[in-house]
Structure formats: C-alpha cells, structure tokens
Amino acid sequence: MTDVLVAEDLRRTYGDTAALSGVSLSVGDGEVFALVGPNGAGKTTLIRALTGTTEPDSGSVRVFDSRPTAVDRQRIGLLPQSFDPPERLTARELVTYYAGLYDEARDPEAILAEVGIAESAATRYENLSGGQQRRTCVGTALVNDPDLLFLDEPTTGVDPAGRRALWRLIERLADEGTTVVLTTHYMAEAERLADRVGLLADGKLAAVGSPTALVAEHGGRTRLVVETSDGSAEADDERAEASDEAEMNDDAETTDAPDSVASASAAADAAADALTTTDFEVETTERGLVVHGVAPEDIGRVVGTLDDRGVEYGALTWTEPDLEDVFLQLTGRSADGSGEAATIGSGADAEPSNAVAEGEL
Ligand code: ADP
C-alpha cells in the first residue's frame, strides 16, 4: 500500500507544555486511521501539524509526497475541531458557500443528504442542534470530494443516531477509496471505523495497530463478573443493618439476615474454590466474583457451578477486552472513561447488550 502521509518525529511545545513529543506515523492510501486519546493528549495539535495549519518545532510531514501546505487543496478535506461558520447562514447556504471555494465541487444537495441534514437545510446554522451543526460542518469538509480527509472529533456532541449516520458515511467514503484520518475519544468509534488506531497519550503514540491486533496483544483476558451483592444503596443499608444487628446480638443464630449474608458469601467462596479447581482464575471482590479467561462457550459451565453451589447473584456481566482495556494497560489511564460491558445475567436493570454473549447462552 502506498503511503499518502508520512510524519517523522514531530515535536511541538506551547510554553512549558509538550503537545507533541516525537510522533512518527504513516497512513496508507485508502486507510482509515484513528487517533485516539483523552483531552489534552495532543490529537488536535497532531492534526494541525499533519495538515500544515501549525508548524511543528521539529520533525517532518509529507502528504502525497509534498509539504502539507504545498498539496493541491482540492485533494484534502479538513474538519477542524473548532469550526465556527457564520451562524446566520442556513445549512444549505454554508455547504454551497464552501463548495464555491473549489474549482470542482460536489452537488451541495447530495452532501446535505449524505450528512442527514437535507430536511433542515433551510434552517440557519444558529438554530440547528449541536449534532446537526457538527454534521453540517462535516458536510463542508466533503465539498471538494477529497482524496484525504481529516476529521478532528467528527462526532463529538452528536447524538447516537447522528453518530451512527456519520459512521456509515465515513465507512462509505472509505469503501470508495477516500483515506480518512480522524480523531476521537470514543473507543467504540475507533474500533468500528479504523483499519489502524494510534493511541496517543501525553503527546506520544503509545501504540499503533489494528484494533484486533492491539486488543490481542495488550487487552488482557475476558472477564465474567458475578455480582452476589446487588450493589444498591438499599441493599447496602439492609446489609449494614443486618450486620449491626448481628454485632449487637449475642445470639447471631437467631437473626435471619446475617445468616443469609454469611451463607451467601460462603456459597460464593465455595463457588470460587470450585471454579479455581477447573481452569479459571477467580478473584473475590466486594461485589462478588470476577472469573477471568471465560470464553463464551464456558459461560454455561461457570453458571452451572454457581447454581450447584447455591450462589445467588444479581447480575452476570461478561466483557471482552477492548481498546479501552488496551489504553488502560498501556497508559494506566482511561481514554474516555466509559467502558462498555455486556450484561447477560438476571440483574433487574440489566439490559443485554452483547449479541454474542446472549447467543451463546
Ligand atoms: P487534544 O486534541 O488531544 O485534546 P491538544 O492537541 O488540543 O490535545 O492539546 C495538547 C496539549 O497542548 C494540551 O495540554 C493543550 O492545553 C496544549 N495546547 C494545545 N494548543 C495550544 C495552544 N494554542 N496554546 C497553548 N497550549 C496549547
């Protein structure tokens, strides 16, 4: 694959802050490359350096084998993170205006439809919702039908339906051969869209690779979390009351609740022992058990052991390692603070959300 973008050892400081501390990367023709990292990681500075909107202190960037500022602007599309178009123009006027800046531009109506704004095209930008505004901005980056598209946080502030629509649009553009470099702090977005992901933390790339390879290498094992405590404040109160009573009462045998708490925990311990004698590593936590390395086809066996030992659980949650785990593993921090779990058990509020896990049960 030909590289359309090559950056070497980019460094950029602002005062005492090192925004980029030696970033090297390359992006192949037709690839979707996602830069992932928390706020302040250096994503925007990197995009700006790659597009020539800021000069790095040192290092080099080649885009289509030229300096970024020397590339035919017809070939590049850029959605900056901060983009405040004239608010009194309608979505249609904005897209048409930006289309007018290029010798060869696409039909604004087609773009408005693609970004899902056709029905609100006559609405002034200032009266669009935050998500509609962002989608209109994405539209302005597409008017020149770019070969290389930079999208800095394209879906931040966009509601879930709008986000999915933008994901489909980016996938379609990629299918048609557009090279896309995007930034996001949504791991699910990177996992879904990117051929390769660059994990950026403190101005450095902690790792680069396909989501699958990164997860396989750094993500750790699957986990089955068995909540034997329901975790609710009410339940905690009940347990606290029960144990207070037990402490005050010389004859604990006569009180029901402490007995059941004790037996539940004994059952969990027994289940932990039973599972450990098989091939699972079991961790006992305040809320229950965490069974590591449970493959989907093993879930039934674990549940059978829990039932055999009389363990009563509020919820079973099975999680596969994902990019969030990779980021955590490599940087010791969370990239977006929103790890998603697949709940497959009987918790009252549990919404099954993982088709594989449900199917396997
Ligand atoms: P991200 O896009 O990942 O949130 P940025 O590239 O915006 O990260 O910022 C990286 C670091 O550089 C942050 O600490 C930020 O405060 C700092 N920074 C970025 N741009 C400027 C600027 N124009 N002036 C001063 N500091 C900046």
Short mmCIF file of N, CA, C and O and ligand atoms in Angstrom, two decimals, residues 12-20 35-48 54 81 152-153 183-185 200-203, ligand 1:
data_model
loop_
_atom_site.label_atom_id
_atom_site.label_comp_id
_atom_site.label_asym_id
_atom_site.label_seq_id
_atom_site.Cartn_x
_atom_site.Cartn_y
_atom_site.Cartn_z
N ARG A 12 6.18 19.49 19.26
CA ARG A 12 5.58 20.83 19.33
C ARG A 12 5.33 21.16 20.79
O ARG A 12 4.70 20.37 21.51
N THR A 13 5.86 22.27 21.23
CA THR A 13 5.57 22.69 22.61
C THR A 13 4.84 24.02 22.58
O THR A 13 5.01 24.83 21.66
N TYR A 14 4.02 24.22 23.59
CA TYR A 14 3.39 25.51 23.84
C TYR A 14 3.86 25.93 25.22
O TYR A 14 3.42 25.34 26.21
N GLY A 15 4.74 26.90 25.28
CA GLY A 15 5.29 27.28 26.58
C GLY A 15 5.96 26.07 27.21
O GLY A 15 6.84 25.45 26.61
N ASP A 16 5.49 25.71 28.41
CA ASP A 16 6.08 24.55 29.10
C ASP A 16 5.41 23.24 28.69
O ASP A 16 5.81 22.18 29.13
N THR A 17 4.32 23.36 27.92
CA THR A 17 3.56 22.14 27.60
C THR A 17 4.06 21.49 26.32
O THR A 17 4.10 22.13 25.26
N ALA A 18 4.44 20.23 26.44
CA ALA A 18 4.83 19.48 25.24
C ALA A 18 3.57 18.83 24.66
O ALA A 18 3.08 17.84 25.22
N ALA A 19 3.03 19.42 23.60
CA ALA A 19 1.81 18.87 23.00
C ALA A 19 2.15 17.64 22.15
O ALA A 19 1.38 16.68 22.11
N LEU A 20 3.29 17.67 21.48
CA LEU A 20 3.76 16.50 20.71
C LEU A 20 5.21 16.24 21.09
O LEU A 20 6.04 17.16 21.03
N LEU A 35 -6.86 8.43 15.46
CA LEU A 35 -6.03 8.85 16.59
C LEU A 35 -6.92 8.93 17.81
O LEU A 35 -7.91 9.66 17.82
N VAL A 36 -6.56 8.14 18.82
CA VAL A 36 -7.41 8.04 19.99
C VAL A 36 -6.64 8.51 21.21
O VAL A 36 -5.47 8.20 21.37
N GLY A 37 -7.32 9.24 22.06
CA GLY A 37 -6.68 9.67 23.31
C GLY A 37 -7.56 10.65 24.04
O GLY A 37 -8.46 11.25 23.44
N PRO A 38 -7.31 10.83 25.32
CA PRO A 38 -8.15 11.74 26.09
C PRO A 38 -7.88 13.20 25.73
O PRO A 38 -6.93 13.49 24.99
N ASN A 39 -8.70 14.08 26.26
CA ASN A 39 -8.48 15.50 26.04
C ASN A 39 -7.08 15.87 26.49
O ASN A 39 -6.61 15.41 27.53
N GLY A 40 -6.41 16.67 25.66
CA GLY A 40 -5.08 17.13 26.03
C GLY A 40 -3.97 16.20 25.59
O GLY A 40 -2.79 16.48 25.79
N ALA A 41 -4.33 15.08 24.94
CA ALA A 41 -3.31 14.09 24.53
C ALA A 41 -2.43 14.62 23.39
O ALA A 41 -1.31 14.15 23.21
N GLY A 42 -2.97 15.57 22.62
CA GLY A 42 -2.19 16.11 21.51
C GLY A 42 -2.82 15.83 20.14
O GLY A 42 -2.20 16.10 19.11
N LYS A 43 -4.05 15.33 20.13
CA LYS A 43 -4.68 14.93 18.86
C LYS A 43 -4.83 16.12 17.90
O LYS A 43 -4.46 16.04 16.74
N THR A 44 -5.37 17.21 18.44
CA THR A 44 -5.61 18.37 17.57
C THR A 44 -4.29 18.96 17.08
O THR A 44 -4.15 19.31 15.90
N THR A 45 -3.31 19.03 17.95
CA THR A 45 -2.01 19.56 17.54
C THR A 45 -1.42 18.68 16.43
O THR A 45 -0.86 19.19 15.46
N LEU A 46 -1.60 17.37 16.56
CA LEU A 46 -1.08 16.46 15.54
C LEU A 46 -1.81 16.67 14.21
O LEU A 46 -1.17 16.77 13.16
N ILE A 47 -3.13 16.76 14.26
CA ILE A 47 -3.89 17.00 13.01
C ILE A 47 -3.45 18.32 12.38
O ILE A 47 -3.26 18.42 11.17
N ARG A 48 -3.24 19.32 13.22
CA ARG A 48 -2.83 20.62 12.69
C ARG A 48 -1.44 20.53 12.06
O ARG A 48 -1.18 21.12 11.01
N THR A 54 -0.42 24.20 11.57
CA THR A 54 0.57 24.67 12.55
C THR A 54 1.92 24.08 12.14
O THR A 54 1.98 23.01 11.54
N GLN A 81 -11.33 20.79 14.76
CA GLN A 81 -12.11 20.56 15.98
C GLN A 81 -12.97 21.78 16.29
O GLN A 81 -14.15 21.68 16.56
N ASP A 152 -11.37 16.02 12.72
CA ASP A 152 -10.95 16.15 14.13
C ASP A 152 -12.20 16.13 15.00
O ASP A 152 -12.97 17.08 15.01
N GLU A 153 -12.40 15.02 15.69
CA GLU A 153 -13.57 14.80 16.54
C GLU A 153 -14.88 15.02 15.78
O GLU A 153 -15.68 15.88 16.15
N THR A 183 -9.83 11.85 14.54
CA THR A 183 -9.51 11.77 15.97
C THR A 183 -10.81 11.52 16.72
O THR A 183 -11.88 11.92 16.28
N THR A 184 -10.67 10.86 17.82
CA THR A 184 -11.86 10.61 18.64
C THR A 184 -11.43 10.26 20.05
O THR A 184 -10.31 9.80 20.27
N HIS A 185 -12.30 10.52 21.02
CA HIS A 185 -12.03 9.92 22.33
C HIS A 185 -13.06 8.83 22.61
O HIS A 185 -13.13 8.32 23.72
N LEU A 200 -2.80 7.81 21.49
CA LEU A 200 -1.98 8.97 21.83
C LEU A 200 -2.17 9.33 23.30
O LEU A 200 -3.30 9.46 23.77
N ALA A 201 -1.08 9.49 24.01
CA ALA A 201 -1.14 9.92 25.41
C ALA A 201 0.05 10.82 25.67
O ALA A 201 1.18 10.48 25.29
N ASP A 202 -0.20 11.97 26.26
CA ASP A 202 0.88 12.92 26.59
C ASP A 202 1.79 13.20 25.40
O ASP A 202 3.02 13.22 25.54
N GLY A 203 1.19 13.40 24.25
CA GLY A 203 1.98 13.79 23.08
C GLY A 203 2.82 12.70 22.47
O GLY A 203 3.65 12.96 21.61
P1 ADP B 1 -6.32 17.03 22.25
O1 ADP B 1 -6.75 17.43 20.87
O2 ADP B 1 -5.90 15.60 22.35
O3 ADP B 1 -7.32 17.40 23.29
P2 ADP B 1 -4.45 19.22 22.02
O4 ADP B 1 -3.57 18.97 20.86
O5 ADP B 1 -5.58 20.19 21.83
O6 ADP B 1 -4.98 17.84 22.60
O7 ADP B 1 -3.57 19.75 23.24
C1 ADP B 1 -2.39 19.10 23.67
C2 ADP B 1 -1.76 19.95 24.76
O8 ADP B 1 -1.25 21.17 24.21
C3 ADP B 1 -2.74 20.36 25.85
O9 ADP B 1 -2.05 20.38 27.07
C4 ADP B 1 -3.14 21.75 25.44
O10 ADP B 1 -3.51 22.51 26.56
C5 ADP B 1 -1.88 22.28 24.79
N1 ADP B 1 -2.19 23.24 23.71
C6 ADP B 1 -2.77 22.94 22.53
N2 ADP B 1 -2.90 24.06 21.77
C7 ADP B 1 -2.39 25.07 22.50
C8 ADP B 1 -2.23 26.48 22.26
N3 ADP B 1 -2.61 27.06 21.11
N4 ADP B 1 -1.67 27.21 23.25
C9 ADP B 1 -1.26 26.64 24.41
N5 ADP B 1 -1.38 25.34 24.68
C10 ADP B 1 -1.93 24.55 23.75
#
